[in-house]
Coordinates of C-alpha atoms in Angstrom, one line a residue:
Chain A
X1 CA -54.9 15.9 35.4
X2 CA -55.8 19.2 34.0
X3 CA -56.6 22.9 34.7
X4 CA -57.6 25.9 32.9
X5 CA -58.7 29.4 33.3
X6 CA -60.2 31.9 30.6
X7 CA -56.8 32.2 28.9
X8 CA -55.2 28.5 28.6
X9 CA -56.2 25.0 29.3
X10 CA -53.3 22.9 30.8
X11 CA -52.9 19.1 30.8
X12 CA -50.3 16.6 31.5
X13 CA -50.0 13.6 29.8
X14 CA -47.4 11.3 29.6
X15 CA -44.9 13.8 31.5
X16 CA -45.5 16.4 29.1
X17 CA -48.0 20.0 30.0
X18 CA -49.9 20.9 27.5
X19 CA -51.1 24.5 27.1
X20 CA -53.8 25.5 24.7
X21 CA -54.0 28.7 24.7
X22 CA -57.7 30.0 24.2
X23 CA -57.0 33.7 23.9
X24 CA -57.2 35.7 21.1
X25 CA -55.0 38.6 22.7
X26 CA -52.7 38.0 25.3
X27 CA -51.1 41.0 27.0
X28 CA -49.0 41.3 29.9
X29 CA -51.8 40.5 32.2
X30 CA -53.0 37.6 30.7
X31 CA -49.1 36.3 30.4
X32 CA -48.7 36.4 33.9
X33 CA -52.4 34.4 34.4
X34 CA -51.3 32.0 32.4
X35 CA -47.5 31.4 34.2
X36 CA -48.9 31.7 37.4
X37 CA -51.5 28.9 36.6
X38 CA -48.9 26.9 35.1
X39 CA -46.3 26.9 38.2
X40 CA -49.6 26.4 40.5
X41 CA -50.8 23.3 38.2
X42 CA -47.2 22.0 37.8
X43 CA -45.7 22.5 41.9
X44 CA -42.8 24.5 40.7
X45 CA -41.3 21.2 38.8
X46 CA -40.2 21.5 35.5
X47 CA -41.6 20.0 32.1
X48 CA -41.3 19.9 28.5
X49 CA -44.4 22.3 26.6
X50 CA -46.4 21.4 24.3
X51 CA -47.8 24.8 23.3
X52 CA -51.0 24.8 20.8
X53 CA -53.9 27.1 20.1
X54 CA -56.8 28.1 18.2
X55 CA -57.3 31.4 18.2
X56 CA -54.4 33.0 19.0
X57 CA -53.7 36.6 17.1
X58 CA -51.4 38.8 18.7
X59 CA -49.2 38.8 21.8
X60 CA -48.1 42.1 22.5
X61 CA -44.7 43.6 23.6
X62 CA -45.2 43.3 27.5
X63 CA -46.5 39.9 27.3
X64 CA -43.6 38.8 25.0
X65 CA -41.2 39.9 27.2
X66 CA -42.7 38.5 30.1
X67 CA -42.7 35.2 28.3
X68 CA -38.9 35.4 27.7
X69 CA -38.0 36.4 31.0
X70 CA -36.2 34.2 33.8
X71 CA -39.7 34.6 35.8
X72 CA -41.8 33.6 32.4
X73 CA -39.4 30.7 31.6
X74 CA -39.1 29.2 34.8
X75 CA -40.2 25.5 34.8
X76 CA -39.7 25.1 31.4
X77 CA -37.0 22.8 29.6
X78 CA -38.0 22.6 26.2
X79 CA -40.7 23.9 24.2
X80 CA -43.0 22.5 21.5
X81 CA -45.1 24.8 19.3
X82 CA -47.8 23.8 16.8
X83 CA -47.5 26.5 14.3
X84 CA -49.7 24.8 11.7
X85 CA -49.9 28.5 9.6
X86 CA -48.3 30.9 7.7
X87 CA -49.4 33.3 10.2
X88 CA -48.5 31.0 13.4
X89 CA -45.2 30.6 12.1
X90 CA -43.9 34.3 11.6
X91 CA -45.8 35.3 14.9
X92 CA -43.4 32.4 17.0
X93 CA -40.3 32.8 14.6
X94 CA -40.4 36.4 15.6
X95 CA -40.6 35.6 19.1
X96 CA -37.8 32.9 18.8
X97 CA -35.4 35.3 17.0
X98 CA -36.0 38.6 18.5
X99 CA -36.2 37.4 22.5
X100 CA -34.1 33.9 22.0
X101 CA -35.3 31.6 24.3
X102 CA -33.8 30.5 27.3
X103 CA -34.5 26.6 26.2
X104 CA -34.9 24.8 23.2
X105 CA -38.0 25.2 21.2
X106 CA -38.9 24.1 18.2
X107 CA -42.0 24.9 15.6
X108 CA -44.1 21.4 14.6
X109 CA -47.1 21.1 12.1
X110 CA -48.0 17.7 13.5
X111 CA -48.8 17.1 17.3
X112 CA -46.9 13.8 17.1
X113 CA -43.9 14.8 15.6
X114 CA -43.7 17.3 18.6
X115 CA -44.7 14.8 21.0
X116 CA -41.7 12.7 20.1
X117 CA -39.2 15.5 20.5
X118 CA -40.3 16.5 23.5
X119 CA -39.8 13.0 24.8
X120 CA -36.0 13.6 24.7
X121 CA -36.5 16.5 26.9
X122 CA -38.3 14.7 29.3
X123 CA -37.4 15.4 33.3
X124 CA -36.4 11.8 34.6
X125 CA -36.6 12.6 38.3
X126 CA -38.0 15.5 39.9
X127 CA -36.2 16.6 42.9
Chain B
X1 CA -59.1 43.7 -1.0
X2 CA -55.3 42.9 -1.4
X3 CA -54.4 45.8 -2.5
X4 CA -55.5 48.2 -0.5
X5 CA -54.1 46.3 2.4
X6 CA -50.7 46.2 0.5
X7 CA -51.4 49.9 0.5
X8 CA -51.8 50.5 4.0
X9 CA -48.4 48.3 5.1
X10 CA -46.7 50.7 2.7
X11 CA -48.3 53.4 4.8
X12 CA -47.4 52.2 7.5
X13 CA -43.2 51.4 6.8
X14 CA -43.4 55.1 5.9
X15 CA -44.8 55.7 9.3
X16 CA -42.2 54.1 10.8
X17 CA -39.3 55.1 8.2
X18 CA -40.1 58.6 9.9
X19 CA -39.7 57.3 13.7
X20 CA -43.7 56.9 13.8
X21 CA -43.9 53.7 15.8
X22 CA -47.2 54.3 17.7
X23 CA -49.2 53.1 14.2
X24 CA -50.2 49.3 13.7
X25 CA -52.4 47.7 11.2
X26 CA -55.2 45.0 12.5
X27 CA -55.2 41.6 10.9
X28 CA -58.2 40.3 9.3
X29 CA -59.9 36.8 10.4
X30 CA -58.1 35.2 7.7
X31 CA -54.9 35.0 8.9
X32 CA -53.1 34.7 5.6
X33 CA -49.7 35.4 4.3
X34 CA -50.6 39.2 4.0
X35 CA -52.1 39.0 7.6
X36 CA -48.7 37.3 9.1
X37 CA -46.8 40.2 7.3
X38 CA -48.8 42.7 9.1
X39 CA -48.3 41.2 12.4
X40 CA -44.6 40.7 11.8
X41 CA -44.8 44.7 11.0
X42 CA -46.8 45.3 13.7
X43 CA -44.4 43.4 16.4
X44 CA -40.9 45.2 14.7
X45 CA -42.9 48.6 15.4
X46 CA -43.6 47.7 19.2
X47 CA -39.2 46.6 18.9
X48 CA -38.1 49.8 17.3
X49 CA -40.8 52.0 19.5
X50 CA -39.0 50.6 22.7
X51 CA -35.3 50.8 21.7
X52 CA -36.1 54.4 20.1
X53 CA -37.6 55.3 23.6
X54 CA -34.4 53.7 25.4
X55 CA -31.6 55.7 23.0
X56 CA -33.5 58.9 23.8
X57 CA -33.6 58.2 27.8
X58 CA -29.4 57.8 27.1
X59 CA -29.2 60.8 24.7
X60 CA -31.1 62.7 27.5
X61 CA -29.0 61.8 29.8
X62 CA -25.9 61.7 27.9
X63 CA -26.3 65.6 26.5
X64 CA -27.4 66.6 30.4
X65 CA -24.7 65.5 32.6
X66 CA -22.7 68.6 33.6
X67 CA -19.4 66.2 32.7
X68 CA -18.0 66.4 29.5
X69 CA -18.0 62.6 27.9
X70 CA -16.3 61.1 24.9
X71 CA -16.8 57.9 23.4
X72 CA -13.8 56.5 21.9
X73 CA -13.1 53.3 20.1
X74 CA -10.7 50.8 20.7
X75 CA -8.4 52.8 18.5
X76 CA -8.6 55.6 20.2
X77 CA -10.8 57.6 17.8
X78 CA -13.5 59.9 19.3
X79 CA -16.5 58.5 18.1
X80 CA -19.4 60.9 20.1
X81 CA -19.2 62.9 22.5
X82 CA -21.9 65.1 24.5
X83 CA -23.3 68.8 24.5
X84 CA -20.5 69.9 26.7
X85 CA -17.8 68.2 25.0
X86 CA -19.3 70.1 21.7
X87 CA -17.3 72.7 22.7
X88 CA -13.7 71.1 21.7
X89 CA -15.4 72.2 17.7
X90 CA -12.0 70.6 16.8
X91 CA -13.3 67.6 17.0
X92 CA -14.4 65.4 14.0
X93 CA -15.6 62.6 14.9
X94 CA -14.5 58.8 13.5
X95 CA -11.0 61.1 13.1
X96 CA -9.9 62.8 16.3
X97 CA -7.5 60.9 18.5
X98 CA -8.1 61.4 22.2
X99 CA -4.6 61.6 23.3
X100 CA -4.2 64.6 20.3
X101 CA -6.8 66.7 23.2
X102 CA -5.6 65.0 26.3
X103 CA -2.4 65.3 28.3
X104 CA -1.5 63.7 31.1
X105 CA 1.7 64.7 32.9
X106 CA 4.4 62.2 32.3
X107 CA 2.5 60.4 29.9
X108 CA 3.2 60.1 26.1
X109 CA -0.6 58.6 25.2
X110 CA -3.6 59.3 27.4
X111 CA -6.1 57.1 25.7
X112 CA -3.6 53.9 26.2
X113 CA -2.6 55.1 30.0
X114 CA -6.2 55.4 30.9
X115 CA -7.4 51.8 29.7
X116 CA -4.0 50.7 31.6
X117 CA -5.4 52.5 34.7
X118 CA -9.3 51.9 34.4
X119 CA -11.4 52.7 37.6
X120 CA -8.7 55.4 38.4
X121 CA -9.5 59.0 38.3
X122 CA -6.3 60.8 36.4
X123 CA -5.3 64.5 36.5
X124 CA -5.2 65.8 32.6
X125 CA -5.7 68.7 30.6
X126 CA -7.8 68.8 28.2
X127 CA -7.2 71.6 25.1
X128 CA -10.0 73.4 23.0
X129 CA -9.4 74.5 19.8
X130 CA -8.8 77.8 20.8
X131 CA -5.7 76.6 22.5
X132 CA -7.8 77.0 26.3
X133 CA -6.5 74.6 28.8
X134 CA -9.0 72.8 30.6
X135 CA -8.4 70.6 34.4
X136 CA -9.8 68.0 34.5
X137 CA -10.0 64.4 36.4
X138 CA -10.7 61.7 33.7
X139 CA -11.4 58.1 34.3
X140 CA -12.7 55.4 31.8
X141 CA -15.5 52.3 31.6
X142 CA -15.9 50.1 28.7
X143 CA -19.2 50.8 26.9
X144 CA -21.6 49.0 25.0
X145 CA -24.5 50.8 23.2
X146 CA -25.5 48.4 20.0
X147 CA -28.2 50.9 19.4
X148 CA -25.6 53.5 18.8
X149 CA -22.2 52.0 17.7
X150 CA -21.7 48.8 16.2
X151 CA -18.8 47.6 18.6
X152 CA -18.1 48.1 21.9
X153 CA -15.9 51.6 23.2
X154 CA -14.6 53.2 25.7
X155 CA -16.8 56.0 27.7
X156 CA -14.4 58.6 28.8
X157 CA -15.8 60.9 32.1
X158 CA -13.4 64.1 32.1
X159 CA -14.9 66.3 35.6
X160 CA -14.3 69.9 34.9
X161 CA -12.0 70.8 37.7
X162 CA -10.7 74.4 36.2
X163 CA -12.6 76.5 39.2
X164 CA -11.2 73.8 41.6
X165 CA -8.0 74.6 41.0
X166 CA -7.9 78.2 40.8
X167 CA -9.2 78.1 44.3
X168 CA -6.5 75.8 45.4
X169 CA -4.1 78.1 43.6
X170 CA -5.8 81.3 45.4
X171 CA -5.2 79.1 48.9
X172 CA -1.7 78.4 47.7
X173 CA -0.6 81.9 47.2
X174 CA -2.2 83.4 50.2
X175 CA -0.7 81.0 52.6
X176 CA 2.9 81.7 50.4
X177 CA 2.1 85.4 50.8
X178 CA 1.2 85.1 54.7
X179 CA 4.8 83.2 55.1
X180 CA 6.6 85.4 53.0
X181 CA 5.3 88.9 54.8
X182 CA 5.9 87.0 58.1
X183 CA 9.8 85.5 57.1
X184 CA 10.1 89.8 56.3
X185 CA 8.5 90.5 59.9
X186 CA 11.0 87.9 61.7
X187 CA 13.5 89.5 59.3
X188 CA 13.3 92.8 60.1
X189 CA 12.7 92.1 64.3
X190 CA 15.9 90.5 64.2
X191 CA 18.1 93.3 62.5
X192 CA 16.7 95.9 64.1
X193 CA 16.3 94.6 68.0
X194 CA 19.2 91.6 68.0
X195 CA 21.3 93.2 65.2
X196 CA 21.2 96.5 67.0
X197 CA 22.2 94.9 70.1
X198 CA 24.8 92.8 69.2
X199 CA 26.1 95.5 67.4
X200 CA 26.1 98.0 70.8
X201 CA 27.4 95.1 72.6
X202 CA 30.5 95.2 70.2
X203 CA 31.1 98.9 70.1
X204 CA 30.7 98.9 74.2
X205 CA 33.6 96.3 74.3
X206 CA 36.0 97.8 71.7
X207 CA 35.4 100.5 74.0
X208 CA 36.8 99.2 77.0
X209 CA 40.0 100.8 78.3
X210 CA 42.3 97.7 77.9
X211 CA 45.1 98.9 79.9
X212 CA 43.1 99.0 83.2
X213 CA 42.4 95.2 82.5
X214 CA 44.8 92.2 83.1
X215 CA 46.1 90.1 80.4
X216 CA 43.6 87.2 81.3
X217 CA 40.8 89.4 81.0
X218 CA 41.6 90.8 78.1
X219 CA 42.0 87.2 76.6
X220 CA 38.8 86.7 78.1
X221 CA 37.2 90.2 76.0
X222 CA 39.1 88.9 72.9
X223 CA 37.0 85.7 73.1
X224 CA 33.7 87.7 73.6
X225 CA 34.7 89.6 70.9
X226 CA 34.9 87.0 68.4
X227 CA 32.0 84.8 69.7
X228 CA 30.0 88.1 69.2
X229 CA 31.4 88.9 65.9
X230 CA 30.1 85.1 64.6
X231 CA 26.7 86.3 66.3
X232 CA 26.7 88.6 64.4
X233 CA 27.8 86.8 60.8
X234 CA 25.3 84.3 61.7
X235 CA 22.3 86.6 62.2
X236 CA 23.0 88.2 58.8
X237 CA 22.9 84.8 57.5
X238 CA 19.6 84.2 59.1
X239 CA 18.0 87.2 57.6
X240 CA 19.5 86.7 54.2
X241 CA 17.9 83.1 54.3
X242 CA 14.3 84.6 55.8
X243 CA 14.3 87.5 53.5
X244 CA 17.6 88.5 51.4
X245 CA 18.1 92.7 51.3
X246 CA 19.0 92.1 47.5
X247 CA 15.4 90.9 46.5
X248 CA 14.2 94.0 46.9
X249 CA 15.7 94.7 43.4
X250 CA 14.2 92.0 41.6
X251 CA 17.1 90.8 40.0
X252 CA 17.0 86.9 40.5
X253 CA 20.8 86.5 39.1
X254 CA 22.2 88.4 41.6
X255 CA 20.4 87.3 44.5
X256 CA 21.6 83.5 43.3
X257 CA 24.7 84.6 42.9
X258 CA 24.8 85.9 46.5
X259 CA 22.7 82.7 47.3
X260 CA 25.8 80.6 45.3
X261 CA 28.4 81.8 47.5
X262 CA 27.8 80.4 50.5
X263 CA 27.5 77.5 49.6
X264 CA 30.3 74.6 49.9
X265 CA 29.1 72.7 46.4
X266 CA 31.3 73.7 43.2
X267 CA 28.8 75.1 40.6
X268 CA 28.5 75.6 36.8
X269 CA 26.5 78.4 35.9
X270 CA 25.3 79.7 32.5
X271 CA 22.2 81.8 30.9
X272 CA 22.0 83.3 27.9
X273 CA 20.4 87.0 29.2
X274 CA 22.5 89.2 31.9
X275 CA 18.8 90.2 33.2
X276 CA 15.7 88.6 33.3
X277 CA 12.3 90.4 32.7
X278 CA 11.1 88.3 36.5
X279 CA 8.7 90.8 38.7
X280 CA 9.5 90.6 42.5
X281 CA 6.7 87.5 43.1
X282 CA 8.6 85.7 40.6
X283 CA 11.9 86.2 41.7
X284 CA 11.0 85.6 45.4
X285 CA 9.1 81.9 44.0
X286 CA 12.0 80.8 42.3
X287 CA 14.5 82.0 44.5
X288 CA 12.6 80.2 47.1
X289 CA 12.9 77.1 44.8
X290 CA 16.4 77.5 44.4
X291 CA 16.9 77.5 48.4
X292 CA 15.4 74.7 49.2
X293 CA 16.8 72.6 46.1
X294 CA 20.5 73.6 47.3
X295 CA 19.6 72.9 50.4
X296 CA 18.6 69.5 49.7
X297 CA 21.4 69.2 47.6
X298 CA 23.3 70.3 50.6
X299 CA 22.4 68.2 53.4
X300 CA 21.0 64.6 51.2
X301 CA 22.5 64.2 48.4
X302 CA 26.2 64.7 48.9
X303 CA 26.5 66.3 45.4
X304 CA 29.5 67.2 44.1
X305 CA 28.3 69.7 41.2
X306 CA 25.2 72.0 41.3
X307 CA 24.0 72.9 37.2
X308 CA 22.0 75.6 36.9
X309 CA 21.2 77.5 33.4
X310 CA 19.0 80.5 32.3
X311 CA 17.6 80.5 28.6
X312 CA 15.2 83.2 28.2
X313 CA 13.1 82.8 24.5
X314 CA 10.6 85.6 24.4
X315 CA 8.8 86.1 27.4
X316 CA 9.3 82.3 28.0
X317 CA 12.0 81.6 30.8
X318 CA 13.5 78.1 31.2
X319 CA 15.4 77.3 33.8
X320 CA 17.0 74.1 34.3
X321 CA 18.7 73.1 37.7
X322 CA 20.9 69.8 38.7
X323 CA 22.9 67.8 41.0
X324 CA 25.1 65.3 40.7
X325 CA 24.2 63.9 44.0
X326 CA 23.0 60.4 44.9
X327 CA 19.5 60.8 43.8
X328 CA 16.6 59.1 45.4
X329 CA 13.3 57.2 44.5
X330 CA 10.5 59.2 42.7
X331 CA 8.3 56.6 44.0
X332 CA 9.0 56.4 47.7
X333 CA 6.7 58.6 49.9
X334 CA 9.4 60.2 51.7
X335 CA 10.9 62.3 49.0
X336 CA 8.0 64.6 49.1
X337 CA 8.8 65.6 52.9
X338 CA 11.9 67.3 51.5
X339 CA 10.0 70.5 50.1
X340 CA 8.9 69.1 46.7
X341 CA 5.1 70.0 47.3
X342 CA 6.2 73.7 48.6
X343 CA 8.3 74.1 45.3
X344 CA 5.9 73.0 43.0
X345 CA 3.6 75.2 44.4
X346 CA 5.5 78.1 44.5
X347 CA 5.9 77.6 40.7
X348 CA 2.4 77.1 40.2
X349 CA 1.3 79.9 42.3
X350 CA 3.0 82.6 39.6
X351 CA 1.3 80.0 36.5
X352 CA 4.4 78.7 35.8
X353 CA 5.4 74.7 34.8
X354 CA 7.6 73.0 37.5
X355 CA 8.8 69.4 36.2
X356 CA 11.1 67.6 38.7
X357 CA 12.8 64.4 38.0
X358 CA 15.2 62.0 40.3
X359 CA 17.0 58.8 39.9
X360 CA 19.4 56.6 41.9
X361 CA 22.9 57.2 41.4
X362 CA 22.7 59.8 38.8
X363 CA 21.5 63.3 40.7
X364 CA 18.2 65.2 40.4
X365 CA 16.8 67.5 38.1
X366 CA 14.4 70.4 38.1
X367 CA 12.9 72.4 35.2
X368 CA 10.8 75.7 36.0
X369 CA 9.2 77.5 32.8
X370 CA 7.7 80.8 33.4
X371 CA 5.9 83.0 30.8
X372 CA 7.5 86.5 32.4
X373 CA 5.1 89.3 32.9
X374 CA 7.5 91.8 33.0

């Protein structure tokens, strides 16, 4: 089962959505095209993240915001994040320490290392 | 390369050392360690850009609100306070106690009655350094601003209520004047029409020729003339209660004296000046005070022994005033039918302090303080 749009590609396997994002920049726009194609891909239930990307650069102040927000993090128990950089890693630790999450979420360099947490987190029945 | 991108992050933490937050640096394709340094830059400029923005929207509206705020810790201390409150320049800030610039009535610490009574609005006076009273209603929130202060405080919001008042105080003494220039009207009316005639009535009947008249009748006049002469007693009473001759002088002493003895109460009377420097306004206020506390005295509180004492200091006059009488409950609504509200006014109307105290079993007390004009 998947979906994308020019921003993100989502997946779900095993249980778990996975979101790679594709942009480069993601502002405030983009953050709410990529929530609202999330909720619409997942029905409103909720899921563990596996977040991942390759190109991702900057997310701005709006868009961060957004993310953190009860409306951003709705549908989300527990997020992933391959931060598999230097770079990646200040960019989410930022994030995580400045706007704490509403969830847990953890940084990963390997996919299957994440993969394994997030099977604790894992919805047993949807309602 | 390196270093001239460590050059521009310098630039740019002087940039924002100076408030500058609008600058960012772009990150090149590597993405390295200086890259992730730039963008951690960049992302604490967008933070400190919005919460600079947010702490000038409060200092905007902090320094335009036409009420004067303090923010006080938990201690008590003034630790800001707006434009308007810039004008207490006694202030130091992270020293000042609020209570040392607040009084409320009755109330030894304002800044610990007011986080007792928070969501209330409370009558106080606030004093500037040049010693200028100003009315105000005061009322306190808890306040958080991590921005600004490290721990939480207390916002005080003191209403400026100085022009309110003098109004109220203008209302006060023109209704007092209207019933004070009526009382003289009703005064006067009765002495001159009723007076007169009772008066004429009495000379007509010590005028009668009592030998044409039987001995029944003449009990009969004897009566009249002895219901007529209480009439008469009575009326005089009247118009020394609406408006007594003697105020004319000024001189409150006498006109207590005169007030004294009529009535049934023993009393113990001292002052330490034979004549007090009152103008007739004053005098007529507190002699109205003193008539309506006797007369409370008189018909509630079945005291025994009425205190009264004069101590003039400089123009300031003190006069304290007691019973011995049953007392009655300061907080029951009642108590303020029996004149209270008229007295303290009366005092208030000529500037003066009124302070009136009551309790069960013990007898009331009033205190007047007047700064004397004259």
């Amino acid at each position: 089962m998947k979906i994308e749009n020019n921003y993100i590609k989502y997946e779900i396997i095993n249980d778990i959505l996975i979101g790679t994002y594709k942009a480069k920049y993601i502002d405030l726009d983009i953050a709410k095209s990529v929530v609202s194609l999330r909720k619409k891909f997942t029905n409103n239930l909720k899921y563990p993240v596996l977040i991942k990307d390759n190109n991702t650069v900057k997310i701005d102040k709006s868009a961060r915001d957004y993310f953190a927000s009860d409306a951003g993090a709705q549908g989300i128990n527990a997020v992933a994040v391959i931060a598999n950089s230097v770079y990646k890693v200040t960019l989410m630790n930022f994030f995580i320490v400045v706007l704490p999450p509403k969830m847990p979420v953890k940084l990963f360099k390997s996919e299957e290392k994440a993969m394994n947490w997030l099977e604790k987190h894992k919805v047993i029945f949807h309602e | 390369m390196n270093k001239k991108r460590l050059t521009n992050i310098s630039t740019l933490l002087a940039d924002y050392s100076k408030g500058n937050f609008s600058k960012t640096m772009e990150v090149s394709d590597e993405l390295d360690e200086i890259d992730s340094i730039i963008m951690g830059i960049n992302m604490l400029g967008e933070e400190l850009k919005e919460t600079t923005i947010s702490k000038n929207i409060f200092e905007n509206i902090f320094n335009s609100v036409s009420n004067i705020l303090f923010i006080v810790n938990k201690n008590g201390v003034i630790v800001g306070t707006n434009n308007y409150g810039k004008k207490f320049n006694s202030i130091r800030i992270n020293k000042t106690l609020f209570s040392d610039i607040c009084n409320i009535k009755r109330v030894e610490n304002a800044f610990n009655y007011l986080v007792k009574h928070k969501g209330t609005k409370i009558e106080s006076e606030l004093t500037t350094s040049t010693d200028k009273k100003i009315f105000t209603e005061i009322s306190i929130v808890r306040f958080s601003h991590p921005a600004k202060y490290e721990e939480d405080n207390f916002l005080i919001i003191a209403e400026d209520i100085t022009e309110k008042k003098e109004h109220d105080l203008q209302i006060i003494k023109a209704i007092i004047k209207t019933q004070e220039v009526e009382r003289q009207r009703v005064a006067d009316d009765l002495h001159d029409s009723l007076g007169q005639e009772l008066s004429s009535i009495r000379m007509m009947l010590s005028a009668i020729n009592r030998e044409a008249i039987s001995p029944s009748n003449i009990d009969i006049i004897n009566t009249c003339n002895s219901v007529l002469m209480s009439s008469i007693t009575e009326l005089r009473e009247i118009c020394f209660d609406l408006m007594p001759a003697s105020l004319a002088s000024s001189d409150l002493l006498a006109i207590i004296k005169e007030l004294l003895s009529a009535t049934l109460i023993k009393v113990k009377y001292s002052t330490n000046s034979k004549k007090l420097p009152l103008n007739k306004e004053e005098t007529l206020a507190v002699y109205r005070v003193f008539q309506e506390f006797i007369n409370n005295s008189t018909k509630y509180s079945k005291a025994k022994l009425l205190t009264i004492n004069f101590n003039l200091k400089g123009d300031k006059l003190e006069i304290n005033l007691s019973d011995d009488g049953v007392g009655f409950n300061m907080k029951s609504t009642h108590w303020k039918g029996r004149g209270l509200m008229t007295m303290k006014n009366r005092i208030h109307s000529i500037n003066g302090h009124f302070s009136f105290d009551s309790i069960i079993g013990e007898g009331t007390h009033l205190k007047i303080i007047i700064t004397c004009k004259n």
